[in-house]
Amino acid sequence: TNSFLSLAAVAALSHCILTVQGFSSMSYSSGHKLQLNLKNRVGTSSSQPWRWQSRIFLSGDSPEDNETTNDGDDGTIDINSDDRLRRIRLPRATGIEWGTDLSFSFVYVRDLEPSGAAALSGEVEVGDQICELRPVIEDGDDGEVVGLVGAPFDEVMNAFASLGKTVKDVDLVFFRGTKDELKAACKGGSLADTDEKIMVTVIQNKGSKEEEIRYIEAKAGCNVRQLLTDNGINVYQSVTRWTNCKGKQLCGTCIVNIVDGAGNTNRKSLDEGSTLRENPESYRLSCVSFAYGDITVETFPPIEAAQWTR
């Protein structure tokens, strides 16, 4: 009974800390297009989380074209470039419950505490995407700008957690729209152009004479098992090629090794972690693994006999 209660408490706490439900289905129509100068990654390793620079300009404009505007001269987002952008000053205890999808990036407002500062302001709505944070220093000056467009969930939470003890208020910039609308705005294009492409490198029969490396271009967010099988690549060892569960996460036999770019995949669930508990951390069940950036996958990684006797 105590163990059951402990698990229930952990589950409840996890729900309070982070939700991974899908983005709001709200829509917003606007004749404006934005262009966001993006720096796709920090460093050269594909395992690095996505990080984005957060300065937005009207489509076709350049930073030099906007030098005459007051907003944006100091590295902040130019909210005058689109009416879907809004900047609001809130207490550091914002009263916002943050959420994200399984990519663990593009953090949005999942819910508002009815008596919280954000809800009482009337300026923040469920579904708004957070784009920027700037602390208000004690003497009223503005602190360093933190760009958060497309940032990983952990990075957004760290931005709030690392605020100085004397910081009481923060300036936040929100985008009123969906993740896809924000990505389209960043590229200065339409929603039809937002299918982001990634490269999946597949190593087959590693270390043998039949070793082969394939490069597959795929849509960001693709399921690893589905992508590999659609391209004629077998992820099942031995007889499980014919006796597997067809991607329903029941057999635990579609194991691959993410040798590079693990940070560009979704996190392991407790169930997946338990199934693979005797294997290296980089091992994944391909049926529940989703790639949001470039990754390198090794099929048929070495597996101990105990894996097949669960």
PDB file of C-alpha atoms in Angstrom:
ATOM      1  CA  THR A   1       0.000   0.000   0.000  1.00  0.00           C
ATOM      2  CA  ASN A   2       2.790   2.420   0.895  1.00  0.00           C
ATOM      3  CA  SER A   3       4.547   1.682  -2.401  1.00  0.00           C
ATOM      4  CA  PHE A   4       1.329   2.308  -4.314  1.00  0.00           C
ATOM      5  CA  LEU A   5       0.796   5.618  -2.544  1.00  0.00           C
ATOM      6  CA  SER A   6       4.391   6.644  -3.235  1.00  0.00           C
ATOM      7  CA  LEU A   7       4.009   5.905  -6.933  1.00  0.00           C
ATOM      8  CA  ALA A   8       0.747   7.822  -7.012  1.00  0.00           C
ATOM      9  CA  ALA A   9       2.394  10.788  -5.318  1.00  0.00           C
ATOM     10  CA  VAL A  10       5.285  10.744  -7.797  1.00  0.00           C
ATOM     11  CA  ALA A  11       2.849  10.593 -10.712  1.00  0.00           C
ATOM     12  CA  ALA A  12       0.842  13.505  -9.338  1.00  0.00           C
ATOM     13  CA  LEU A  13       3.999  15.542  -8.762  1.00  0.00           C
ATOM     14  CA  SER A  14       5.238  14.811 -12.281  1.00  0.00           C
ATOM     15  CA  HIS A  15       1.933  16.029 -13.702  1.00  0.00           C
ATOM     16  CA  CYS A  16       2.237  19.233 -11.731  1.00  0.00           C
ATOM     17  CA  ILE A  17       5.797  19.865 -12.912  1.00  0.00           C
ATOM     18  CA  LEU A  18       5.467  19.039 -16.596  1.00  0.00           C
ATOM     19  CA  THR A  19       2.659  18.209 -18.983  1.00  0.00           C
ATOM     20  CA  VAL A  20       3.228  16.833 -22.456  1.00  0.00           C
ATOM     21  CA  GLN A  21      -0.194  17.206 -23.976  1.00  0.00           C
ATOM     22  CA  GLY A  22      -0.498  18.558 -27.504  1.00  0.00           C
ATOM     23  CA  PHE A  23      -0.565  22.184 -28.424  1.00  0.00           C
ATOM     24  CA  SER A  24      -3.782  24.147 -28.349  1.00  0.00           C
ATOM     25  CA  SER A  25      -5.916  23.913 -31.453  1.00  0.00           C
ATOM     26  CA  MET A  26      -6.619  27.627 -31.353  1.00  0.00           C
ATOM     27  CA  SER A  27      -6.100  29.449 -34.627  1.00  0.00           C
ATOM     28  CA  TYR A  28      -5.227  33.000 -35.473  1.00  0.00           C
ATOM     29  CA  SER A  29      -5.381  34.597 -38.880  1.00  0.00           C
ATOM     30  CA  SER A  30      -3.165  37.486 -39.810  1.00  0.00           C
ATOM     31  CA  GLY A  31      -1.995  39.032 -43.027  1.00  0.00           C
ATOM     32  CA  HIS A  32       1.431  39.683 -41.536  1.00  0.00           C
ATOM     33  CA  LYS A  33       4.451  37.469 -41.931  1.00  0.00           C
ATOM     34  CA  LEU A  34       7.387  37.434 -39.560  1.00  0.00           C
ATOM     35  CA  GLN A  35      10.976  36.506 -40.056  1.00  0.00           C
ATOM     36  CA  LEU A  36      13.024  35.249 -37.137  1.00  0.00           C
ATOM     37  CA  ASN A  37      16.779  35.013 -37.467  1.00  0.00           C
ATOM     38  CA  LEU A  38      17.444  31.515 -36.199  1.00  0.00           C
ATOM     39  CA  LYS A  39      20.670  30.014 -35.018  1.00  0.00           C
ATOM     40  CA  ASN A  40      19.703  26.377 -35.189  1.00  0.00           C
ATOM     41  CA  ARG A  41      22.187  25.021 -32.711  1.00  0.00           C
ATOM     42  CA  VAL A  42      24.852  25.916 -30.238  1.00  0.00           C
ATOM     43  CA  GLY A  43      27.998  23.925 -30.957  1.00  0.00           C
ATOM     44  CA  THR A  44      28.396  21.278 -33.634  1.00  0.00           C
ATOM     45  CA  SER A  45      27.184  18.113 -31.932  1.00  0.00           C
ATOM     46  CA  SER A  46      23.796  16.896 -33.122  1.00  0.00           C
ATOM     47  CA  SER A  47      23.018  15.842 -29.550  1.00  0.00           C
ATOM     48  CA  GLN A  48      22.807  19.469 -28.518  1.00  0.00           C
ATOM     49  CA  PRO A  49      19.284  20.655 -27.694  1.00  0.00           C
ATOM     50  CA  TRP A  50      17.759  23.154 -30.093  1.00  0.00           C
ATOM     51  CA  ARG A  51      18.422  26.734 -29.156  1.00  0.00           C
ATOM     52  CA  TRP A  52      17.029  29.720 -30.948  1.00  0.00           C
ATOM     53  CA  GLN A  53      17.803  33.386 -31.233  1.00  0.00           C
ATOM     54  CA  SER A  54      14.692  35.427 -30.667  1.00  0.00           C
ATOM     55  CA  ARG A  55      14.601  38.552 -32.748  1.00  0.00           C
ATOM     56  CA  ILE A  56      11.613  38.877 -35.047  1.00  0.00           C
ATOM     57  CA  PHE A  57      11.359  41.163 -38.063  1.00  0.00           C
ATOM     58  CA  LEU A  58       8.785  41.760 -40.758  1.00  0.00           C
ATOM     59  CA  SER A  59       9.184  39.401 -43.692  1.00  0.00           C
ATOM     60  CA  GLY A  60      11.685  40.740 -46.188  1.00  0.00           C
ATOM     61  CA  ASP A  61      13.209  43.165 -43.692  1.00  0.00           C
ATOM     62  CA  SER A  62      16.653  42.920 -42.143  1.00  0.00           C
ATOM     63  CA  PRO A  63      17.920  44.020 -38.720  1.00  0.00           C
ATOM     64  CA  GLU A  64      19.315  47.161 -40.347  1.00  0.00           C
ATOM     65  CA  ASP A  65      15.866  48.023 -41.730  1.00  0.00           C
ATOM     66  CA  ASN A  66      14.461  48.058 -38.212  1.00  0.00           C
ATOM     67  CA  GLU A  67      17.095  50.237 -36.558  1.00  0.00           C
ATOM     68  CA  THR A  68      14.725  53.180 -36.440  1.00  0.00           C
ATOM     69  CA  THR A  69      12.208  51.390 -34.231  1.00  0.00           C
ATOM     70  CA  ASN A  70      12.438  51.723 -30.496  1.00  0.00           C
ATOM     71  CA  ASP A  71      11.352  48.178 -29.777  1.00  0.00           C
ATOM     72  CA  GLY A  72      14.029  45.677 -30.680  1.00  0.00           C
ATOM     73  CA  ASP A  73      17.080  47.977 -30.700  1.00  0.00           C
ATOM     74  CA  ASP A  74      18.410  46.362 -27.521  1.00  0.00           C
ATOM     75  CA  GLY A  75      18.208  42.776 -28.732  1.00  0.00           C
ATOM     76  CA  THR A  76      14.611  42.242 -27.655  1.00  0.00           C
ATOM     77  CA  ILE A  77      11.875  40.993 -29.962  1.00  0.00           C
ATOM     78  CA  ASP A  78      10.245  43.723 -32.012  1.00  0.00           C
ATOM     79  CA  ILE A  79       6.619  43.224 -30.980  1.00  0.00           C
ATOM     80  CA  ASN A  80       5.518  45.952 -33.410  1.00  0.00           C
ATOM     81  CA  SER A  81       6.313  43.632 -36.317  1.00  0.00           C
ATOM     82  CA  ASP A  82       3.161  41.546 -35.782  1.00  0.00           C
ATOM     83  CA  ASP A  83      -0.016  41.880 -33.764  1.00  0.00           C
ATOM     84  CA  ARG A  84       0.310  38.283 -32.556  1.00  0.00           C
ATOM     85  CA  LEU A  85       3.240  39.367 -30.393  1.00  0.00           C
ATOM     86  CA  ARG A  86       2.709  40.959 -26.993  1.00  0.00           C
ATOM     87  CA  ARG A  87       4.995  41.971 -24.140  1.00  0.00           C
ATOM     88  CA  ILE A  88       3.734  42.027 -20.569  1.00  0.00           C
ATOM     89  CA  ARG A  89       5.333  42.660 -17.173  1.00  0.00           C
ATOM     90  CA  LEU A  90       4.408  40.128 -14.507  1.00  0.00           C
ATOM     91  CA  PRO A  91       5.605  39.194 -11.016  1.00  0.00           C
ATOM     92  CA  ARG A  92       8.143  36.375 -11.117  1.00  0.00           C
ATOM     93  CA  ALA A  93       5.402  34.156  -9.638  1.00  0.00           C
ATOM     94  CA  THR A  94       3.412  34.365 -12.860  1.00  0.00           C
ATOM     95  CA  GLY A  95       0.623  31.935 -12.057  1.00  0.00           C
ATOM     96  CA  ILE A  96       1.248  30.116 -15.364  1.00  0.00           C
ATOM     97  CA  GLU A  97       1.329  26.346 -15.832  1.00  0.00           C
ATOM     98  CA  TRP A  98       3.700  25.613 -18.699  1.00  0.00           C
ATOM     99  CA  GLY A  99       3.342  22.766 -21.166  1.00  0.00           C
ATOM    100  CA  THR A 100       5.013  21.278 -24.243  1.00  0.00           C
ATOM    101  CA  ASP A 101       4.568  18.408 -26.668  1.00  0.00           C
ATOM    102  CA  LEU A 102       6.787  15.334 -26.905  1.00  0.00           C
ATOM    103  CA  SER A 103       9.555  17.354 -28.531  1.00  0.00           C
ATOM    104  CA  PHE A 104      10.013  19.067 -25.128  1.00  0.00           C
ATOM    105  CA  SER A 105      10.481  22.387 -26.900  1.00  0.00           C
ATOM    106  CA  PHE A 106       8.316  25.361 -27.936  1.00  0.00           C
ATOM    107  CA  VAL A 107       6.919  25.899 -24.458  1.00  0.00           C
ATOM    108  CA  TYR A 108       3.407  27.306 -24.230  1.00  0.00           C
ATOM    109  CA  VAL A 109       0.834  28.367 -21.628  1.00  0.00           C
ATOM    110  CA  ARG A 110      -1.073  25.220 -20.726  1.00  0.00           C
ATOM    111  CA  ASP A 111      -3.188  26.704 -17.964  1.00  0.00           C
ATOM    112  CA  LEU A 112      -3.597  29.805 -15.791  1.00  0.00           C
ATOM    113  CA  GLU A 113      -4.216  29.969 -12.072  1.00  0.00           C
ATOM    114  CA  PRO A 114      -7.539  31.851 -11.763  1.00  0.00           C
ATOM    115  CA  SER A 115      -6.143  34.166  -9.093  1.00  0.00           C
ATOM    116  CA  GLY A 116      -2.627  34.314 -10.570  1.00  0.00           C
ATOM    117  CA  ALA A 117      -0.966  37.413 -11.945  1.00  0.00           C
ATOM    118  CA  ALA A 118      -1.158  36.305 -15.582  1.00  0.00           C
ATOM    119  CA  ALA A 119      -4.873  35.540 -15.463  1.00  0.00           C
ATOM    120  CA  LEU A 120      -5.668  38.778 -13.626  1.00  0.00           C
ATOM    121  CA  SER A 121      -3.732  40.789 -16.214  1.00  0.00           C
ATOM    122  CA  GLY A 122      -6.095  39.723 -18.977  1.00  0.00           C
ATOM    123  CA  GLU A 123      -3.157  39.789 -21.406  1.00  0.00           C
ATOM    124  CA  VAL A 124      -2.162  36.101 -21.348  1.00  0.00           C
ATOM    125  CA  GLU A 125      -4.229  33.262 -22.772  1.00  0.00           C
ATOM    126  CA  VAL A 126      -3.957  29.479 -22.766  1.00  0.00           C
ATOM    127  CA  GLY A 127      -1.991  28.412 -25.844  1.00  0.00           C
ATOM    128  CA  ASP A 128       0.275  31.477 -25.974  1.00  0.00           C
ATOM    129  CA  GLN A 129       3.876  30.553 -26.896  1.00  0.00           C
ATOM    130  CA  ILE A 130       6.625  32.026 -24.747  1.00  0.00           C
ATOM    131  CA  CYS A 131       9.292  33.789 -26.812  1.00  0.00           C
ATOM    132  CA  GLU A 132      11.390  35.890 -24.458  1.00  0.00           C
ATOM    133  CA  LEU A 133      12.140  36.609 -20.802  1.00  0.00           C
ATOM    134  CA  ARG A 134      13.823  39.667 -19.379  1.00  0.00           C
ATOM    135  CA  PRO A 135      14.231  40.287 -15.636  1.00  0.00           C
ATOM    136  CA  VAL A 136      13.403  43.696 -14.201  1.00  0.00           C
ATOM    137  CA  ILE A 137      16.259  44.744 -11.944  1.00  0.00           C
ATOM    138  CA  GLU A 138      15.553  46.208  -8.501  1.00  0.00           C
ATOM    139  CA  ASP A 139      16.270  49.809  -9.564  1.00  0.00           C
ATOM    140  CA  GLY A 140      13.847  49.494 -12.487  1.00  0.00           C
ATOM    141  CA  ASP A 141      16.448  48.795 -15.152  1.00  0.00           C
ATOM    142  CA  ASP A 142      16.083  45.861 -17.521  1.00  0.00           C
ATOM    143  CA  GLY A 143      18.274  42.797 -17.199  1.00  0.00           C
ATOM    144  CA  GLU A 144      19.723  40.522 -19.858  1.00  0.00           C
ATOM    145  CA  VAL A 145      17.353  39.269 -22.541  1.00  0.00           C
ATOM    146  CA  VAL A 146      16.799  35.492 -22.669  1.00  0.00           C
ATOM    147  CA  GLY A 147      15.463  34.291 -26.039  1.00  0.00           C
ATOM    148  CA  LEU A 148      13.096  31.354 -25.587  1.00  0.00           C
ATOM    149  CA  VAL A 149      11.561  30.760 -29.011  1.00  0.00           C
ATOM    150  CA  GLY A 150      11.675  26.986 -29.529  1.00  0.00           C
ATOM    151  CA  ALA A 151      13.807  26.497 -26.408  1.00  0.00           C
ATOM    152  CA  PRO A 152      13.743  23.131 -24.586  1.00  0.00           C
ATOM    153  CA  PHE A 153      11.417  22.909 -21.587  1.00  0.00           C
ATOM    154  CA  ASP A 154      14.334  22.601 -19.165  1.00  0.00           C
ATOM    155  CA  GLU A 155      15.923  25.743 -20.558  1.00  0.00           C
ATOM    156  CA  VAL A 156      12.743  27.744 -20.051  1.00  0.00           C
ATOM    157  CA  MET A 157      12.372  26.493 -16.488  1.00  0.00           C
ATOM    158  CA  ASN A 158      16.037  27.259 -15.777  1.00  0.00           C
ATOM    159  CA  ALA A 159      15.544  30.798 -17.073  1.00  0.00           C
ATOM    160  CA  PHE A 160      12.970  31.375 -14.344  1.00  0.00           C
ATOM    161  CA  ALA A 161      14.828  29.404 -11.680  1.00  0.00           C
ATOM    162  CA  SER A 162      18.072  31.315 -12.230  1.00  0.00           C
ATOM    163  CA  LEU A 163      16.527  34.745 -11.667  1.00  0.00           C
ATOM    164  CA  GLY A 164      18.363  36.737  -8.997  1.00  0.00           C
ATOM    165  CA  LYS A 165      16.887  36.938  -5.527  1.00  0.00           C
ATOM    166  CA  THR A 166      16.233  40.657  -5.922  1.00  0.00           C
ATOM    167  CA  VAL A 167      14.225  40.212  -9.144  1.00  0.00           C
ATOM    168  CA  LYS A 168      10.533  40.683  -8.422  1.00  0.00           C
ATOM    169  CA  ASP A 169       9.149  41.241 -11.921  1.00  0.00           C
ATOM    170  CA  VAL A 170       9.844  39.905 -15.399  1.00  0.00           C
ATOM    171  CA  ASP A 171       9.017  41.138 -18.895  1.00  0.00           C
ATOM    172  CA  LEU A 172       7.696  38.271 -21.016  1.00  0.00           C
ATOM    173  CA  VAL A 173       6.980  38.192 -24.752  1.00  0.00           C
ATOM    174  CA  PHE A 174       4.259  35.837 -25.997  1.00  0.00           C
ATOM    175  CA  PHE A 175       3.153  34.776 -29.453  1.00  0.00           C
ATOM    176  CA  ARG A 176      -0.593  34.206 -29.786  1.00  0.00           C
ATOM    177  CA  GLY A 177      -0.843  31.179 -32.027  1.00  0.00           C
ATOM    178  CA  THR A 178       0.157  27.556 -32.397  1.00  0.00           C
ATOM    179  CA  LYS A 179       3.606  26.034 -32.612  1.00  0.00           C
ATOM    180  CA  ASP A 180       3.296  25.631 -36.381  1.00  0.00           C
ATOM    181  CA  GLU A 181       2.156  29.229 -36.788  1.00  0.00           C
ATOM    182  CA  LEU A 182       5.142  30.413 -34.775  1.00  0.00           C
ATOM    183  CA  LYS A 183       7.531  28.285 -36.836  1.00  0.00           C
ATOM    184  CA  ALA A 184       5.975  29.621 -40.021  1.00  0.00           C
ATOM    185  CA  ALA A 185       6.384  33.165 -38.696  1.00  0.00           C
ATOM    186  CA  CYS A 186      10.025  32.457 -37.893  1.00  0.00           C
ATOM    187  CA  LYS A 187      10.670  31.371 -41.466  1.00  0.00           C
ATOM    188  CA  GLY A 188       8.656  34.170 -42.993  1.00  0.00           C
ATOM    189  CA  GLY A 189       6.564  31.628 -44.895  1.00  0.00           C
ATOM    190  CA  SER A 190       3.153  30.035 -44.874  1.00  0.00           C
ATOM    191  CA  LEU A 191       2.006  27.041 -42.853  1.00  0.00           C
ATOM    192  CA  ALA A 192       2.370  24.873 -45.934  1.00  0.00           C
ATOM    193  CA  ASP A 193       6.126  25.449 -45.829  1.00  0.00           C
ATOM    194  CA  THR A 194       6.691  24.444 -42.197  1.00  0.00           C
ATOM    195  CA  ASP A 195       7.560  20.747 -42.692  1.00  0.00           C
ATOM    196  CA  GLU A 196      10.997  20.732 -41.106  1.00  0.00           C
ATOM    197  CA  LYS A 197      13.366  18.120 -42.509  1.00  0.00           C
ATOM    198  CA  ILE A 198      15.938  16.147 -40.540  1.00  0.00           C
ATOM    199  CA  MET A 199      18.602  13.592 -41.454  1.00  0.00           C
ATOM    200  CA  VAL A 200      18.543  10.102 -39.925  1.00  0.00           C
ATOM    201  CA  THR A 201      21.776   8.158 -40.348  1.00  0.00           C
ATOM    202  CA  VAL A 202      21.302   4.396 -40.034  1.00  0.00           C
ATOM    203  CA  ILE A 203      24.182   1.998 -39.305  1.00  0.00           C
ATOM    204  CA  GLN A 204      23.332  -1.593 -40.171  1.00  0.00           C
ATOM    205  CA  ASN A 205      25.350  -4.714 -39.262  1.00  0.00           C
ATOM    206  CA  LYS A 206      27.979  -2.662 -37.451  1.00  0.00           C
ATOM    207  CA  GLY A 207      31.410  -4.278 -37.310  1.00  0.00           C
ATOM    208  CA  SER A 208      30.659  -6.965 -39.891  1.00  0.00           C
ATOM    209  CA  LYS A 209      31.564  -7.270 -43.552  1.00  0.00           C
ATOM    210  CA  GLU A 210      27.962  -6.387 -44.363  1.00  0.00           C
ATOM    211  CA  GLU A 211      28.102  -3.087 -42.492  1.00  0.00           C
ATOM    212  CA  GLU A 212      26.109  -0.462 -44.360  1.00  0.00           C
ATOM    213  CA  ILE A 213      25.345   3.186 -43.662  1.00  0.00           C
ATOM    214  CA  ARG A 214      22.197   4.785 -45.042  1.00  0.00           C
ATOM    215  CA  TYR A 215      21.048   8.384 -44.913  1.00  0.00           C
ATOM    216  CA  ILE A 216      17.319   9.043 -44.791  1.00  0.00           C
ATOM    217  CA  GLU A 217      15.736  12.478 -44.975  1.00  0.00           C
ATOM    218  CA  ALA A 218      12.616  12.614 -42.847  1.00  0.00           C
ATOM    219  CA  LYS A 219      10.074  14.973 -41.402  1.00  0.00           C
ATOM    220  CA  ALA A 220      10.872  16.282 -37.913  1.00  0.00           C
ATOM    221  CA  GLY A 221       8.832  14.404 -35.321  1.00  0.00           C
ATOM    222  CA  CYS A 222       8.896  11.116 -37.240  1.00  0.00           C
ATOM    223  CA  ASN A 223       8.558   7.794 -35.457  1.00  0.00           C
ATOM    224  CA  VAL A 224      11.888   5.941 -35.679  1.00  0.00           C
ATOM    225  CA  ARG A 225      10.441   2.452 -36.134  1.00  0.00           C
ATOM    226  CA  GLN A 226       7.989   3.570 -38.794  1.00  0.00           C
ATOM    227  CA  LEU A 227      10.671   5.458 -40.684  1.00  0.00           C
ATOM    228  CA  LEU A 228      13.070   2.517 -40.704  1.00  0.00           C
ATOM    229  CA  THR A 229      10.510  -0.122 -41.654  1.00  0.00           C
ATOM    230  CA  ASP A 230       9.068   2.120 -44.383  1.00  0.00           C
ATOM    231  CA  ASN A 231      12.558   2.215 -45.855  1.00  0.00           C
ATOM    232  CA  GLY A 232      13.021  -1.557 -45.738  1.00  0.00           C
ATOM    233  CA  ILE A 233      15.228  -1.588 -42.645  1.00  0.00           C
ATOM    234  CA  ASN A 234      14.549  -4.371 -40.147  1.00  0.00           C
ATOM    235  CA  VAL A 235      14.665  -3.401 -36.464  1.00  0.00           C
ATOM    236  CA  TYR A 236      13.775  -6.850 -35.065  1.00  0.00           C
ATOM    237  CA  GLN A 237      16.291  -9.518 -34.188  1.00  0.00           C
ATOM    238  CA  SER A 238      15.753 -13.234 -34.644  1.00  0.00           C
ATOM    239  CA  VAL A 239      12.185 -14.597 -34.953  1.00  0.00           C
ATOM    240  CA  THR A 240      10.687 -11.404 -33.530  1.00  0.00           C
ATOM    241  CA  ARG A 241      10.808 -10.113 -37.098  1.00  0.00           C
ATOM    242  CA  TRP A 242       7.616 -12.137 -37.586  1.00  0.00           C
ATOM    243  CA  THR A 243       6.264 -12.320 -34.030  1.00  0.00           C
ATOM    244  CA  ASN A 244       6.534  -8.658 -32.966  1.00  0.00           C
ATOM    245  CA  CYS A 245       3.650  -6.457 -31.808  1.00  0.00           C
ATOM    246  CA  LYS A 246       3.641  -4.187 -34.885  1.00  0.00           C
ATOM    247  CA  GLY A 247       4.733  -1.094 -32.972  1.00  0.00           C
ATOM    248  CA  LYS A 248       2.261  -1.262 -30.079  1.00  0.00           C
ATOM    249  CA  GLN A 249       4.979  -1.291 -27.354  1.00  0.00           C
ATOM    250  CA  LEU A 250       4.009  -4.760 -26.181  1.00  0.00           C
ATOM    251  CA  CYS A 251       6.960  -6.959 -27.168  1.00  0.00           C
ATOM    252  CA  GLY A 252       9.985  -4.783 -26.340  1.00  0.00           C
ATOM    253  CA  THR A 253      12.002  -6.175 -29.253  1.00  0.00           C
ATOM    254  CA  CYS A 254      12.423  -3.229 -31.667  1.00  0.00           C
ATOM    255  CA  ILE A 255      15.566  -2.072 -29.881  1.00  0.00           C
ATOM    256  CA  VAL A 256      17.947   0.383 -31.545  1.00  0.00           C
ATOM    257  CA  ASN A 257      20.940   2.330 -30.313  1.00  0.00           C
ATOM    258  CA  ILE A 258      20.837   6.125 -30.710  1.00  0.00           C
ATOM    259  CA  VAL A 259      24.589   6.614 -30.988  1.00  0.00           C
ATOM    260  CA  ASP A 260      24.360  10.332 -31.764  1.00  0.00           C
ATOM    261  CA  GLY A 261      21.657  12.953 -31.400  1.00  0.00           C
ATOM    262  CA  ALA A 262      19.848  11.471 -28.397  1.00  0.00           C
ATOM    263  CA  GLY A 263      19.020  15.007 -27.313  1.00  0.00           C
ATOM    264  CA  ASN A 264      16.942  15.370 -30.484  1.00  0.00           C
ATOM    265  CA  THR A 265      14.567  12.588 -29.447  1.00  0.00           C
ATOM    266  CA  ASN A 266      11.748  12.411 -26.917  1.00  0.00           C
ATOM    267  CA  ARG A 267      12.572  11.325 -23.398  1.00  0.00           C
ATOM    268  CA  LYS A 268      12.152   7.766 -22.211  1.00  0.00           C
ATOM    269  CA  SER A 269       8.962   6.965 -20.370  1.00  0.00           C
ATOM    270  CA  LEU A 270       9.136   5.004 -17.128  1.00  0.00           C
ATOM    271  CA  ASP A 271       7.783   1.952 -18.958  1.00  0.00           C
ATOM    272  CA  GLU A 272      10.399   2.121 -21.722  1.00  0.00           C
ATOM    273  CA  GLY A 273      13.150   2.695 -19.168  1.00  0.00           C
ATOM    274  CA  SER A 274      12.028  -0.365 -17.220  1.00  0.00           C
ATOM    275  CA  THR A 275      11.947  -2.544 -20.337  1.00  0.00           C
ATOM    276  CA  LEU A 276      15.491  -1.507 -21.235  1.00  0.00           C
ATOM    277  CA  ARG A 277      16.848  -1.282 -17.692  1.00  0.00           C
ATOM    278  CA  GLU A 278      19.737  -3.742 -18.285  1.00  0.00           C
ATOM    279  CA  ASN A 279      20.917  -1.965 -21.437  1.00  0.00           C
ATOM    280  CA  PRO A 280      22.951   1.194 -22.092  1.00  0.00           C
ATOM    281  CA  GLU A 281      21.136   4.507 -21.724  1.00  0.00           C
ATOM    282  CA  SER A 282      21.362   5.133 -25.471  1.00  0.00           C
ATOM    283  CA  TYR A 283      19.239   2.061 -26.257  1.00  0.00           C
ATOM    284  CA  ARG A 284      15.651   2.861 -27.249  1.00  0.00           C
ATOM    285  CA  LEU A 285      12.471   1.088 -28.285  1.00  0.00           C
ATOM    286  CA  SER A 286      12.125   2.426 -31.801  1.00  0.00           C
ATOM    287  CA  CYS A 287       8.315   2.149 -31.711  1.00  0.00           C
ATOM    288  CA  VAL A 288       8.075   4.893 -29.064  1.00  0.00           C
ATOM    289  CA  SER A 289      11.052   6.994 -30.181  1.00  0.00           C
ATOM    290  CA  PHE A 290      10.483  10.208 -32.123  1.00  0.00           C
ATOM    291  CA  ALA A 291      13.197  12.240 -33.849  1.00  0.00           C
ATOM    292  CA  TYR A 292      12.997  16.040 -33.855  1.00  0.00           C
ATOM    293  CA  GLY A 293      16.512  16.660 -35.139  1.00  0.00           C
ATOM    294  CA  ASP A 294      19.389  14.808 -36.818  1.00  0.00           C
ATOM    295  CA  ILE A 295      20.148  11.444 -35.224  1.00  0.00           C
ATOM    296  CA  THR A 296      22.351   8.401 -35.884  1.00  0.00           C
ATOM    297  CA  VAL A 297      20.729   5.007 -35.293  1.00  0.00           C
ATOM    298  CA  GLU A 298      22.440   1.644 -34.990  1.00  0.00           C
ATOM    299  CA  THR A 299      20.225  -1.371 -35.677  1.00  0.00           C
ATOM    300  CA  PHE A 300      20.773  -4.768 -34.054  1.00  0.00           C
ATOM    301  CA  PRO A 301      22.850  -3.484 -31.106  1.00  0.00           C
ATOM    302  CA  PRO A 302      24.299  -6.136 -28.748  1.00  0.00           C
ATOM    303  CA  ILE A 303      21.627  -7.314 -26.302  1.00  0.00           C
ATOM    304  CA  GLU A 304      21.967  -9.648 -23.327  1.00  0.00           C
ATOM    305  CA  ALA A 305      19.901 -12.838 -23.188  1.00  0.00           C
ATOM    306  CA  ALA A 306      17.888 -11.521 -20.228  1.00  0.00           C
ATOM    307  CA  GLN A 307      16.187  -9.025 -22.561  1.00  0.00           C
ATOM    308  CA  TRP A 308      14.267 -11.852 -24.211  1.00  0.00           C
ATOM    309  CA  THR A 309      13.090 -13.537 -21.000  1.00  0.00           C
ATOM    310  CA  ARG A 310      10.954 -10.767 -19.466  1.00  0.00           C
TER     311      ARG A 310
END
